[in-house]
Amino acid sequence: MSNTHSASCHCGAVTYEADIDLSSERTLRCNCSYCSKSRAWLAFVKPDQFRLLSGEEALTEYQWTPPGKPHPFIHYKFCGTCGVRAFAHGGNAETGLFYAINVAALDDADPDDLVAHLGYVDGARDNFKAPPEDVRLL
């Protein structure tokens, strides 16, 4: 059953809610060049499960086009004041539209729920269905 979780950046300028059942939904860490440098830890929700409450004017965006791709897949949103990556959004025909919640930005998540279904994807090899061989630094 989904619960509404609140999230915010460090300075509090950006706040949002996401409906997700962290006790049963998978959270992910990825080893693509961007995620590995930023130590991304994400939970994914559909657009109707995400609500930006404040700070749209404070957000800045980073887009990256992976090698071999025609355009950016994910739009990363950051607080322009404190620099915290708040969330991302993206999608394609295979995934549909989604929001990628920065698990570290959740204000009220139970740590046990967050790690209960932690998974890894091999984004460095464009394989989002299997973990990489080495997950020690993810």
Coordinates of C-alpha atoms in Angstrom, one line a residue:
M1 CA 0.0 0.0 0.0
S2 CA 1.4 3.4 -1.0
N3 CA 2.1 6.0 1.6
T4 CA 2.6 9.7 1.0
H5 CA 6.2 10.7 1.7
S6 CA 7.5 14.2 2.0
A7 CA 10.8 15.3 0.6
S8 CA 12.9 18.5 0.5
C9 CA 16.2 19.9 -0.5
H10 CA 18.7 20.9 2.2
C11 CA 17.6 24.6 2.5
G12 CA 13.9 23.7 2.3
A13 CA 13.1 25.8 -0.8
V14 CA 12.0 22.8 -2.8
T15 CA 9.5 20.5 -1.3
Y16 CA 7.4 17.7 -2.8
E17 CA 5.3 14.6 -2.0
A18 CA 5.5 11.1 -3.5
D19 CA 3.1 8.2 -3.1
I20 CA 5.1 5.1 -2.8
D21 CA 5.2 1.9 -0.7
L22 CA 8.8 1.8 0.3
S23 CA 8.3 -1.4 2.3
S24 CA 7.7 -3.3 -1.0
E25 CA 8.8 -1.1 -3.9
R26 CA 12.4 -1.4 -5.2
T27 CA 14.9 1.4 -4.7
L28 CA 17.8 1.5 -7.1
R29 CA 21.4 2.5 -7.4
C30 CA 23.0 2.8 -10.8
N31 CA 26.5 2.7 -12.1
C32 CA 26.2 4.9 -15.1
S33 CA 28.7 7.7 -15.3
Y34 CA 26.3 10.3 -13.8
C35 CA 24.8 8.1 -11.1
S36 CA 28.1 6.8 -9.9
K37 CA 29.6 10.3 -9.5
S38 CA 26.5 11.6 -7.7
R39 CA 25.9 8.4 -5.7
A40 CA 22.3 8.4 -6.9
W41 CA 19.8 6.3 -4.9
L42 CA 16.4 6.5 -6.6
A43 CA 12.8 5.3 -6.2
F44 CA 10.5 5.6 -9.2
V45 CA 6.9 6.8 -9.3
K46 CA 4.4 7.6 -12.0
P47 CA 3.5 11.2 -12.6
D48 CA 0.2 11.0 -10.7
Q49 CA 2.1 9.8 -7.7
F50 CA 4.3 13.0 -7.5
R51 CA 3.4 16.5 -6.4
L52 CA 5.8 19.4 -6.4
L53 CA 4.6 21.5 -3.4
S54 CA 7.0 24.5 -3.5
G55 CA 10.2 25.7 -5.1
E56 CA 9.5 25.4 -8.8
E57 CA 11.2 28.8 -9.3
A58 CA 14.2 27.6 -7.3
L59 CA 14.9 24.5 -9.5
T60 CA 17.7 24.3 -12.0
E61 CA 18.0 21.4 -14.5
Y62 CA 20.8 19.2 -15.8
Q63 CA 20.2 17.1 -18.9
W64 CA 22.7 14.5 -20.1
T65 CA 22.5 12.5 -23.4
P66 CA 24.1 9.1 -22.9
P67 CA 26.4 7.9 -25.6
G68 CA 24.5 6.4 -28.5
K69 CA 21.2 8.0 -27.4
P70 CA 19.5 10.6 -29.5
H71 CA 18.4 12.9 -26.6
P72 CA 18.4 13.1 -22.8
F73 CA 16.5 10.4 -21.1
I74 CA 16.3 12.1 -17.7
H75 CA 16.0 15.7 -16.6
Y76 CA 17.7 16.1 -13.2
K77 CA 16.2 18.9 -11.0
F78 CA 18.4 20.7 -8.4
C79 CA 17.7 23.4 -5.9
G80 CA 19.5 26.5 -7.2
T81 CA 20.1 27.7 -3.7
C82 CA 21.6 24.7 -1.8
G83 CA 22.5 22.4 -4.8
V84 CA 20.7 19.3 -3.6
R85 CA 19.4 17.1 -6.4
A86 CA 15.7 16.9 -5.5
F87 CA 14.3 14.6 -8.1
A88 CA 14.3 13.8 -11.8
H89 CA 11.8 13.1 -14.5
G90 CA 11.9 11.4 -17.8
G91 CA 10.7 8.4 -19.8
N92 CA 10.4 6.8 -23.2
A93 CA 8.1 4.4 -25.0
E94 CA 9.5 1.4 -23.0
T95 CA 9.4 2.9 -19.5
G96 CA 6.5 5.4 -19.8
L97 CA 6.8 8.8 -18.0
F98 CA 8.2 8.7 -14.5
Y99 CA 9.6 10.7 -11.6
A100 CA 12.9 9.5 -10.0
I101 CA 12.8 10.4 -6.4
N102 CA 16.1 11.1 -4.6
V103 CA 15.8 8.7 -1.7
A104 CA 18.2 10.8 0.3
A105 CA 15.8 13.8 0.0
L106 CA 12.9 11.9 1.7
D107 CA 12.2 13.5 5.1
D108 CA 10.1 10.7 6.7
A109 CA 11.3 7.4 5.2
D110 CA 12.1 4.4 7.5
P111 CA 15.7 3.4 6.8
D112 CA 14.7 -0.3 7.1
D113 CA 12.1 0.2 4.3
L114 CA 14.6 1.9 2.1
V115 CA 17.1 -0.9 2.2
A116 CA 14.6 -3.8 2.2
H117 CA 14.3 -3.9 -1.5
L118 CA 17.5 -2.2 -2.7
G119 CA 18.4 -3.1 -6.2
Y120 CA 21.2 -2.3 -8.6
V121 CA 21.2 -1.6 -12.4
D122 CA 24.1 -1.7 -14.8
G123 CA 23.5 1.7 -16.5
A124 CA 27.1 1.8 -17.5
R125 CA 26.4 -1.0 -20.0
D126 CA 22.8 0.2 -20.8
N127 CA 21.5 -2.8 -19.0
F128 CA 18.7 -1.7 -16.6
K129 CA 17.4 -5.3 -16.1
A130 CA 20.5 -6.7 -14.3
P131 CA 23.0 -5.5 -11.7
P132 CA 26.6 -4.8 -12.4
E133 CA 29.3 -7.3 -11.3
D134 CA 30.6 -4.9 -8.7
V135 CA 28.2 -2.9 -6.5
R136 CA 30.6 -2.0 -3.7
L137 CA 30.8 1.7 -4.5
L138 CA 27.2 2.2 -5.4

